[in-house]
Coordinates of N, CA, C and O in Angstrom, one line a residue:
X1 N -6.0 -11.5 -18.9 CA -4.9 -12.1 -18.1 C -4.4 -11.0 -16.9 O -4.0 -10.0 -17.3
X2 N -4.6 -11.6 -15.5 CA -4.1 -10.5 -14.7 C -2.6 -10.4 -14.5 O -1.8 -11.3 -14.7
X3 N -2.0 -9.3 -14.1 CA -0.6 -9.2 -14.0 C -0.2 -9.1 -12.8 O -0.9 -9.0 -12.0
X4 N 1.2 -9.8 -12.3 CA 1.3 -9.9 -11.2 C 2.3 -8.6 -10.5 O 2.6 -8.0 -11.4
X5 N 2.4 -8.4 -9.1 CA 2.4 -7.1 -8.3 C 4.0 -7.0 -8.7 O 4.5 -8.1 -8.5
X6 N 4.7 -5.8 -8.7 CA 6.1 -5.9 -8.9 C 6.7 -6.2 -7.7 O 6.0 -6.5 -6.7
X7 N 8.2 -6.3 -7.4 CA 8.9 -6.8 -6.3 C 8.5 -5.8 -5.1 O 8.8 -6.2 -4.0
X8 N 8.6 -4.3 -5.7 CA 8.5 -3.5 -4.6 C 6.9 -3.2 -4.2 O 6.5 -2.1 -3.4
X9 N 5.7 -4.2 -4.6 CA 4.5 -3.8 -4.3 C 3.6 -3.2 -5.1 O 2.6 -2.6 -4.9
X10 N 4.3 -2.2 -6.1 CA 3.9 -1.4 -7.0 C 3.0 -2.0 -8.2 O 3.3 -3.3 -8.9
X11 N 2.0 -1.5 -8.6 CA 1.3 -2.2 -9.8 C 2.1 -2.3 -11.1 O 3.1 -1.2 -11.6
X12 N 2.0 -3.3 -11.9 CA 3.0 -3.4 -13.1 C 2.7 -2.1 -13.9 O 1.9 -1.7 -14.3
X13 N 4.0 -2.0 -15.1 CA 4.0 -1.0 -15.8 C 3.5 -1.7 -17.1 O 2.6 -1.1 -18.0
X14 N 3.3 -3.2 -17.4 CA 3.2 -3.9 -18.6 C 2.8 -5.4 -18.0 O 3.1 -5.6 -16.7
X15 N 2.0 -5.7 -18.9 CA 1.7 -7.3 -18.3 C 3.2 -7.9 -18.4 O 4.1 -7.8 -19.5
X16 N 3.3 -8.9 -17.7 CA 4.0 -10.1 -17.6 C 4.0 -11.1 -18.4 O 4.6 -12.2 -18.4
X17 N 2.8 -11.0 -19.8 CA 2.6 -12.2 -20.0 C 3.8 -12.1 -21.4 O 4.1 -11.0 -21.4
X18 N 3.9 -13.0 -22.1 CA 5.1 -13.1 -23.1 C 6.3 -13.8 -23.0 O 7.2 -13.2 -23.2
X19 N 6.1 -14.6 -22.0 CA 7.4 -15.3 -21.7 C 8.3 -14.8 -20.2 O 9.2 -15.7 -20.1
X20 N 7.5 -14.2 -20.0 CA 8.1 -13.2 -18.4 C 7.1 -13.4 -17.5 O 7.7 -13.1 -16.2
X21 N 6.1 -14.3 -17.6 CA 5.7 -14.7 -16.7 C 6.0 -15.0 -15.3 O 5.8 -14.9 -14.4
X22 N 6.9 -16.2 -15.3 CA 7.3 -16.7 -14.6 C 8.9 -16.4 -13.9 O 9.5 -16.5 -12.9
X23 N 9.3 -14.7 -14.2 CA 10.3 -14.4 -14.0 C 10.4 -13.9 -12.8 O 9.3 -13.7 -12.1
X24 N 11.6 -13.6 -12.3 CA 11.8 -13.2 -10.5 C 11.3 -12.1 -10.4 O 11.4 -11.3 -11.6
X25 N 11.1 -11.7 -9.4 CA 10.9 -10.5 -8.6 C 11.9 -9.7 -9.2 O 11.7 -8.0 -9.2
X26 N 12.9 -9.8 -9.1 CA 14.3 -9.0 -9.5 C 14.3 -9.0 -10.8 O 14.5 -7.7 -11.1
X27 N 13.7 -9.7 -11.7 CA 13.8 -9.6 -13.2 C 12.7 -8.4 -13.3 O 12.9 -7.5 -14.2
X28 N 11.5 -8.3 -12.7 CA 10.5 -7.8 -13.3 C 10.8 -6.6 -12.7 O 10.7 -5.3 -13.4
X29 N 11.4 -6.2 -11.9 CA 12.0 -4.8 -11.1 C 12.9 -4.2 -11.7 O 13.0 -3.3 -12.4
X30 N 13.9 -5.0 -12.4 CA 14.7 -4.3 -13.1 C 14.2 -4.1 -14.6 O 13.9 -3.0 -15.5
X31 N 13.1 -4.8 -15.2 CA 12.2 -4.4 -16.7 C 11.4 -3.4 -16.6 O 11.5 -2.4 -17.1
X32 N 11.1 -2.9 -15.6 CA 10.2 -2.1 -15.0 C 11.1 -0.4 -14.8 O 10.9 0.4 -15.6
X33 N 12.3 -0.9 -14.1 CA 13.4 0.4 -13.9 C 13.9 0.3 -15.7 O 14.1 1.9 -15.8
X34 N 14.0 -0.4 -16.4 CA 14.3 -0.2 -18.1 C 13.3 0.8 -18.2 O 13.6 1.7 -19.4
X35 N 12.0 0.3 -18.6 CA 10.6 1.1 -18.9 C 10.9 2.3 -18.3 O 10.7 3.2 -19.2
X36 N 11.0 2.6 -16.9 CA 10.8 3.8 -16.8 C 12.4 5.0 -17.4 O 11.7 6.2 -17.8
X37 N 13.5 4.4 -17.3 CA 14.5 5.4 -17.5 C 14.2 5.2 -19.3 O 14.6 6.4 -20.1
X38 N 13.5 4.0 -20.1 CA 13.3 4.7 -21.5 C 12.0 6.2 -21.9 O 12.3 6.9 -22.3
X39 N 11.2 5.9 -20.7 CA 10.6 7.1 -21.0 C 10.8 8.4 -20.2 O 10.9 9.3 -20.7
X40 N 11.9 8.3 -19.3 CA 13.0 9.2 -18.7 C 13.6 9.9 -20.4 O 13.8 10.9 -20.5
X41 N 14.4 9.1 -21.2 CA 15.1 9.4 -22.2 C 14.2 10.2 -23.1 O 14.4 11.4 -23.8
X42 N 12.8 9.3 -23.5 CA 11.7 9.8 -24.5 C 11.5 11.4 -23.8 O 11.2 12.4 -24.8
X43 N 10.8 11.5 -23.0 CA 10.7 12.9 -22.3 C 11.8 13.7 -22.3 O 11.6 15.1 -22.3
X44 N 12.7 13.6 -22.3 CA 14.0 14.2 -21.8 C 14.5 14.9 -23.2 O 15.1 16.2 -23.0
X45 N 14.0 14.4 -24.4 CA 14.4 15.1 -25.5 C 12.9 16.5 -25.9 O 13.5 17.6 -26.7
X46 N 12.2 16.3 -24.9 CA 10.9 17.5 -25.5 C 11.2 18.5 -23.7 O 10.5 19.5 -24.2
X47 N 11.5 18.0 -22.6 CA 11.2 18.7 -21.4 C 12.3 19.0 -21.1 O 13.4 18.8 -21.4
X48 N 12.5 20.1 -20.2 CA 13.9 20.5 -19.5 C 14.0 19.5 -18.6 O 14.0 19.3 -17.4
X49 N 15.5 19.0 -19.0 CA 15.8 17.9 -18.1 C 16.3 18.1 -16.7 O 16.1 17.1 -16.3
X50 N 16.3 19.0 -16.7 CA 17.2 19.5 -15.2 C 15.6 19.7 -14.4 O 15.9 19.3 -13.1
X51 N 14.3 19.6 -14.7 CA 13.2 19.4 -13.6 C 12.4 18.1 -14.0 O 11.5 18.4 -13.4
X52 N 13.1 17.1 -14.5 CA 12.7 15.7 -15.0 C 13.2 15.1 -14.0 O 14.4 14.5 -14.3
X53 N 12.4 14.3 -12.8 CA 12.9 14.0 -12.1 C 12.4 12.3 -11.9 O 11.5 12.3 -12.0
X54 N 13.2 11.7 -11.2 CA 12.8 10.4 -10.8 C 13.1 10.1 -9.6 O 13.5 10.4 -8.7
X55 N 11.8 8.9 -9.2 CA 11.4 8.8 -7.8 C 11.7 10.1 -6.7 O 11.9 9.3 -6.1
X56 N 10.5 10.8 -7.1 CA 10.3 11.9 -6.4 C 8.9 11.5 -5.6 O 7.7 11.0 -5.9
X57 N 9.2 11.7 -3.8 CA 8.2 11.3 -2.8 C 7.0 12.5 -3.4 O 7.5 13.6 -3.3
X58 N 6.2 11.9 -3.4 CA 5.1 12.6 -3.5 C 4.6 13.5 -2.3 O 3.6 14.7 -2.1
X59 N 4.6 13.0 -0.8 CA 4.2 13.0 0.4 C 4.2 14.7 0.6 O 3.3 15.3 1.2
X60 N 5.5 15.5 0.5 CA 5.8 16.9 0.5 C 4.6 17.5 -0.3 O 4.3 19.1 0.0
X61 N 3.8 17.1 -1.4 CA 3.2 18.0 -2.6 C 1.8 17.8 -1.9 O 1.2 18.1 -2.8
X62 N 0.9 17.2 -1.2 CA 0.0 16.7 -0.2 C -0.4 17.5 1.0 O 0.2 17.3 1.7
X63 N -2.2 17.5 0.6 CA -2.0 18.2 2.2 C -1.7 17.3 3.4 O -1.9 17.6 4.7
X64 N -2.0 16.0 3.1 CA -2.0 14.7 4.4 C -0.7 14.6 4.4 O -0.3 14.2 5.2
X65 N 0.2 14.8 3.6 CA 1.9 14.7 3.8 C 2.4 13.4 3.6 O 3.2 12.7 4.8
X66 N 1.3 12.4 2.8 CA 1.2 11.1 2.7 C 1.6 10.8 1.1 O 1.3 11.4 0.2
X67 N 2.1 9.6 0.9 CA 2.2 9.4 -0.7 C 3.6 8.3 -0.8 O 4.7 9.2 -0.1
X68 N 3.8 7.9 -1.8 CA 4.6 7.4 -2.3 C 5.2 8.4 -3.3 O 5.0 9.1 -3.8
X69 N 6.1 7.3 -4.0 CA 7.0 8.1 -5.2 C 6.1 8.5 -6.6 O 5.3 7.4 -6.7
X70 N 6.3 9.2 -7.5 CA 6.0 9.2 -8.5 C 7.6 8.7 -9.5 O 8.4 9.2 -8.9
X71 N 6.9 7.7 -10.4 CA 8.1 7.4 -11.4 C 9.4 8.5 -11.9 O 10.4 8.4 -11.8
X72 N 8.4 9.4 -12.4 CA 9.1 10.5 -13.1 C 7.9 12.1 -12.6 O 6.8 11.7 -12.5
X73 N 8.7 13.0 -12.5 CA 8.0 14.2 -12.0 C 8.8 15.3 -12.6 O 9.9 15.2 -12.9
X74 N 7.4 16.1 -13.0 CA 7.8 17.4 -13.8 C 7.1 18.4 -13.4 O 6.1 18.4 -13.0
X75 N 7.8 19.6 -13.0 CA 7.1 21.0 -12.6 C 7.2 21.3 -13.9 O 8.1 22.4 -14.1
X76 N 5.7 22.0 -14.1 CA 5.2 23.0 -15.0 C 4.9 24.4 -14.3 O 4.1 24.6 -13.4
X77 N 5.8 25.2 -14.6 CA 6.2 26.3 -14.6 C 5.0 27.5 -14.9 O 4.8 28.6 -14.4
X78 N 4.6 27.7 -15.9 CA 3.7 27.8 -16.9 C 3.0 27.3 -18.0 O 2.9 26.2 -18.0
X79 N 1.8 27.8 -18.5 CA 0.6 26.9 -19.2 C 1.5 26.6 -20.3 O 1.3 25.3 -21.0
X80 N 2.7 26.9 -21.1 CA 3.2 26.9 -22.1 C 3.9 24.9 -21.6 O 4.0 24.4 -22.5
X81 N 4.6 25.2 -20.4 CA 5.3 24.0 -20.0 C 4.3 23.0 -19.9 O 4.6 21.7 -20.2
X82 N 2.9 23.1 -19.3 CA 1.7 22.2 -19.3 C 1.4 21.6 -20.4 O 1.3 20.5 -20.6
X83 N 1.2 22.4 -21.7 CA 0.9 22.0 -23.1 C 2.4 21.2 -22.9 O 1.8 20.2 -24.2
X84 N 3.3 21.5 -23.3 CA 4.7 20.6 -23.6 C 4.6 19.4 -22.9 O 4.8 18.4 -23.8
X85 N 4.4 19.6 -21.7 CA 4.7 18.0 -20.6 C 3.7 17.2 -21.6 O 3.6 16.0 -21.3
X86 N 2.1 17.5 -21.2 CA 1.3 16.6 -21.8 C 1.4 16.1 -23.5 O 1.2 15.2 -23.5
X87 N 2.0 17.3 -23.7 CA 2.0 16.9 -25.4 C 2.9 15.6 -25.5 O 2.9 15.0 -26.0
X88 N 3.9 16.0 -24.5 CA 5.2 14.8 -24.8 C 4.6 13.6 -24.3 O 5.3 12.4 -24.8
X89 N 4.0 13.2 -22.9 CA 3.6 12.2 -22.3 C 2.5 11.6 -23.3 O 3.0 10.3 -23.4
X90 N 2.0 12.1 -23.8 CA 1.0 11.5 -25.2 C 1.9 11.6 -26.1 O 1.4 10.0 -26.7
X91 N 2.9 11.8 -26.7 CA 3.2 11.5 -27.7 C 3.7 10.0 -27.7 O 4.1 9.3 -28.6
X92 N 4.6 10.2 -26.4 CA 5.4 9.2 -26.1 C 5.0 7.7 -25.4 O 5.2 6.8 -25.3
X93 N 3.3 7.8 -25.1 CA 2.9 6.8 -24.6 C 3.2 6.8 -23.1 O 3.1 5.8 -22.7
X94 N 3.2 7.4 -22.3 CA 4.0 7.7 -21.3 C 2.5 8.1 -20.6 O 2.2 9.3 -20.6
X95 N 1.7 7.1 -19.4 CA 1.0 7.7 -18.7 C 1.5 8.6 -17.9 O 2.3 8.7 -17.2
X96 N 0.4 9.9 -17.6 CA 0.7 11.0 -16.9 C -0.8 11.1 -15.9 O -1.6 10.8 -16.0
X97 N -0.1 12.0 -15.0 CA -1.2 12.6 -13.6 C -0.8 14.2 -13.5 O 0.4 14.8 -13.4
X98 N -1.8 14.9 -13.5 CA -1.7 16.2 -13.4 C -1.9 16.4 -11.7 O -3.2 16.6 -11.0
X99 N -0.8 17.1 -11.2 CA -1.2 17.4 -9.8 C -1.1 18.9 -9.6 O -0.3 19.7 -10.2
X100 N -2.2 19.3 -8.6 CA -2.4 20.6 -8.7 C -1.5 21.1 -7.4 O -0.9 20.7 -6.7
X101 N -2.9 21.5 -6.1 CA -2.0 21.8 -4.8 C -1.9 20.8 -3.9 O -1.5 21.2 -2.7
X102 N -2.6 19.9 -3.9 CA -2.4 18.2 -3.5 C -3.4 18.5 -2.6 O -3.4 17.5 -2.1
X103 N -4.4 19.3 -2.7 CA -5.8 19.1 -1.8 C -6.6 17.9 -2.2 O -6.6 17.9 -3.7
X104 N -7.8 17.4 -1.7 CA -8.3 16.6 -2.2 C -8.2 15.7 -3.2 O -8.2 14.8 -3.9
X105 N -6.4 14.7 -2.6 CA -6.1 13.8 -3.2 C -4.9 13.0 -1.9 O -4.5 13.5 -1.3
X106 N -5.5 11.5 -2.3 CA -4.5 10.7 -1.6 C -3.8 10.0 -2.3 O -4.1 9.0 -3.4
X107 N -2.1 9.9 -2.2 CA -1.8 9.1 -2.8 C -0.7 7.9 -2.2 O -1.1 7.9 -1.3
X108 N -1.4 7.1 -2.5 CA -0.6 5.6 -1.9 C 0.4 5.4 -1.8 O 1.5 6.4 -2.2
X109 N 0.9 4.4 -0.8 CA 2.5 4.3 -0.4 C 3.1 3.5 -2.2 O 4.4 4.1 -1.9
X110 N 2.3 3.1 -2.6 CA 3.2 2.5 -4.0 C 3.6 3.9 -5.0 O 4.3 3.5 -5.9
X111 N 3.1 5.0 -4.9 CA 3.1 6.1 -5.4 C 2.0 6.1 -6.9 O 1.2 5.4 -7.1
X112 N 2.7 6.8 -7.9 CA 2.0 7.1 -9.2 C 3.2 6.8 -10.3 O 4.1 7.4 -10.4
X113 N 2.5 5.5 -10.9 CA 3.1 5.3 -12.2 C 3.2 6.3 -13.2 O 2.0 6.9 -13.7
X114 N 4.4 6.3 -14.1 CA 4.4 7.3 -15.1 C 4.9 8.6 -15.0 O 5.8 8.9 -14.0
X115 N 4.6 9.6 -15.1 CA 4.7 11.0 -15.2 C 3.5 11.9 -14.3 O 2.7 11.9 -15.0
X116 N 4.3 12.6 -13.4 CA 3.3 13.5 -12.2 C 3.8 14.8 -12.9 O 5.2 15.0 -12.9
X117 N 3.0 15.3 -13.7 CA 3.3 17.0 -13.9 C 2.7 17.6 -12.8 O 1.2 17.5 -12.6
X118 N 3.6 18.3 -12.3 CA 3.1 19.5 -11.1 C 2.7 20.7 -11.5 O 3.8 21.2 -12.1
X119 N 1.4 20.9 -11.5 CA 1.2 22.5 -12.2 C 1.5 23.8 -11.1 O 0.9 23.9 -9.9
X120 N 2.6 24.3 -11.7 CA 2.9 25.3 -11.1 C 3.0 26.8 -11.7 O 3.5 27.9 -11.8
X121 N 1.7 26.6 -12.7 CA 1.3 27.6 -14.0 C 0.8 28.8 -12.8 O -0.8 28.5 -12.6
X122 N 1.0 29.7 -12.1 CA 0.6 30.2 -11.3 C 0.5 31.8 -11.7 O 0.4 32.9 -10.5
X123 N 0.7 32.4 -13.1 CA 0.7 33.6 -13.3 C -0.6 34.0 -13.3 O -1.8 33.4 -13.2
X124 N -0.4 35.9 -12.8 CA -2.2 36.3 -12.6 C -1.7 37.5 -13.2 O -0.7 38.5 -12.9
X125 N -2.6 38.1 -14.4 CA -2.5 39.4 -14.5 C -3.8 39.9 -14.6 O -5.0 39.5 -14.9
X126 N -3.9 41.1 -14.0 CA -4.8 42.0 -13.4 C -5.1 43.4 -14.7 O -4.0 43.6 -14.9
X127 N -6.3 43.3 -15.2 CA -6.4 44.4 -16.1 C -7.6 45.1 -15.6 O -8.7 45.1 -15.9
X128 N -7.5 45.6 -14.3 CA -8.5 46.7 -13.8 C -9.1 47.9 -14.8 O -10.7 47.6 -14.7
X129 N -9.1 48.3 -15.7 CA -9.5 49.2 -16.6 C -10.3 48.4 -17.3 O -11.6 49.3 -17.9
X130 N -10.2 47.0 -17.7 CA -11.4 46.3 -18.5 C -11.6 45.3 -17.3 O -12.8 44.7 -17.7
X131 N -11.7 45.7 -15.8 CA -12.6 44.5 -15.1 C -12.1 43.4 -15.4 O -13.0 42.3 -15.0
X132 N -11.2 42.8 -15.7 CA -10.4 41.7 -16.0 C -9.2 41.3 -15.0 O -8.3 41.2 -15.1
X133 N -9.3 39.7 -14.7 CA -8.0 39.2 -14.0 C -8.2 37.8 -14.7 O -8.8 36.6 -15.1
X134 N -6.9 38.0 -15.2 CA -6.7 36.3 -15.9 C -5.4 35.5 -15.0 O -4.5 36.2 -14.8
X135 N -6.0 34.4 -15.0 CA -5.3 33.5 -13.9 C -5.1 32.4 -14.5 O -5.9 31.8 -15.5
X136 N -3.7 31.8 -14.7 CA -3.0 30.4 -15.3 C -3.8 29.5 -13.9 O -4.0 29.5 -13.0
X137 N -3.6 27.9 -14.6 CA -4.7 27.1 -14.0 C -3.9 26.8 -12.7 O -4.8 26.2 -12.1
X138 N -3.0 27.1 -12.2 CA -2.5 26.8 -10.9 C -2.5 27.7 -10.0 O -1.8 27.6 -8.9
X139 N -3.0 28.6 -10.7 CA -3.0 29.8 -9.5 C -3.8 29.7 -8.5 O -5.0 29.3 -8.3
X140 N -3.8 30.2 -7.2 CA -4.5 30.0 -6.0 C -4.6 31.3 -5.5 O -4.1 32.6 -5.2
X141 N -6.0 32.0 -5.7 CA -6.9 33.1 -5.5 C -7.6 33.1 -4.2 O -8.4 32.3 -4.1
X142 N -7.4 34.0 -3.6 CA -8.0 33.9 -2.2 C -8.2 35.4 -1.7 O -7.3 36.1 -1.8
X143 N -9.2 35.9 -1.0 CA -9.6 37.3 -0.7 C -8.2 37.7 0.2 O -8.1 38.4 0.6
X144 N -7.8 36.4 1.3 CA -7.0 36.5 2.3 C -5.8 37.0 1.5 O -4.9 37.7 2.6
X145 N -5.1 36.5 0.6 CA -4.3 36.7 -0.1 C -3.7 38.0 -0.4 O -2.8 38.2 -0.7
X146 N -4.4 38.6 -1.3 CA -4.3 39.9 -2.0 C -5.1 41.0 -1.4 O -6.4 41.0 -0.9
X147 N -4.2 42.7 -1.3 CA -5.3 43.5 -0.7 C -6.0 43.9 -1.7 O -5.8 44.0 -2.6
X148 N -7.6 43.8 -1.6 CA -8.9 44.3 -2.6 C -8.5 45.7 -3.0 O -8.7 46.1 -4.1
X149 N -7.3 46.7 -2.2 CA -7.0 47.9 -2.9 C -6.0 48.1 -4.0 O -5.9 48.7 -4.7
X150 N -5.9 46.8 -4.1 CA -4.4 46.6 -5.1 C -5.1 46.1 -6.7 O -4.3 46.0 -7.7
X151 N -6.7 45.8 -6.6 CA -7.1 45.4 -7.6 C -8.5 46.1 -7.6 O -9.6 45.8 -7.9
X152 N -8.4 47.6 -8.1 CA -9.6 48.4 -8.0 C -10.6 48.3 -9.0 O -10.0 47.4 -10.5
X153 N -11.8 48.3 -9.1 CA -12.7 47.8 -10.1 C -12.9 46.3 -10.0 O -13.6 45.9 -11.2
X154 N -12.0 45.3 -9.8 CA -12.6 44.1 -9.8 C -13.2 43.4 -8.5 O -13.5 43.8 -7.5

């Protein structure tokens, strides 16, 4: 059975079957808000509450500077944060999306349902004596950014 779009024009979080098919747009919007608030409470048990935000516009985080809000937004600062956020979302059944630098993505005006985990895991460790450079998944490496003299042997 198809679900009706929400009052805000966003895709529904859940099927409207089961007695609420004829619910008014205000009722559906209220139900969605309660659902998102429930997710926020569940995720807040595992994630840093000060970094778990609601209704964050994603436009500033994309190269095209367009896009609607994320129901929930979390900035992962390192690899451990990423693991924690993904694990929490999976454990609590919260839909999630991993956002990198915002290139190669277009976010619709209706935004993204569930949790957007913004990857800011940008740690870089150079070990020239071993000819090794280790970078976290959110690191942006470019020959223009660093002086090659700072990384001899790499």
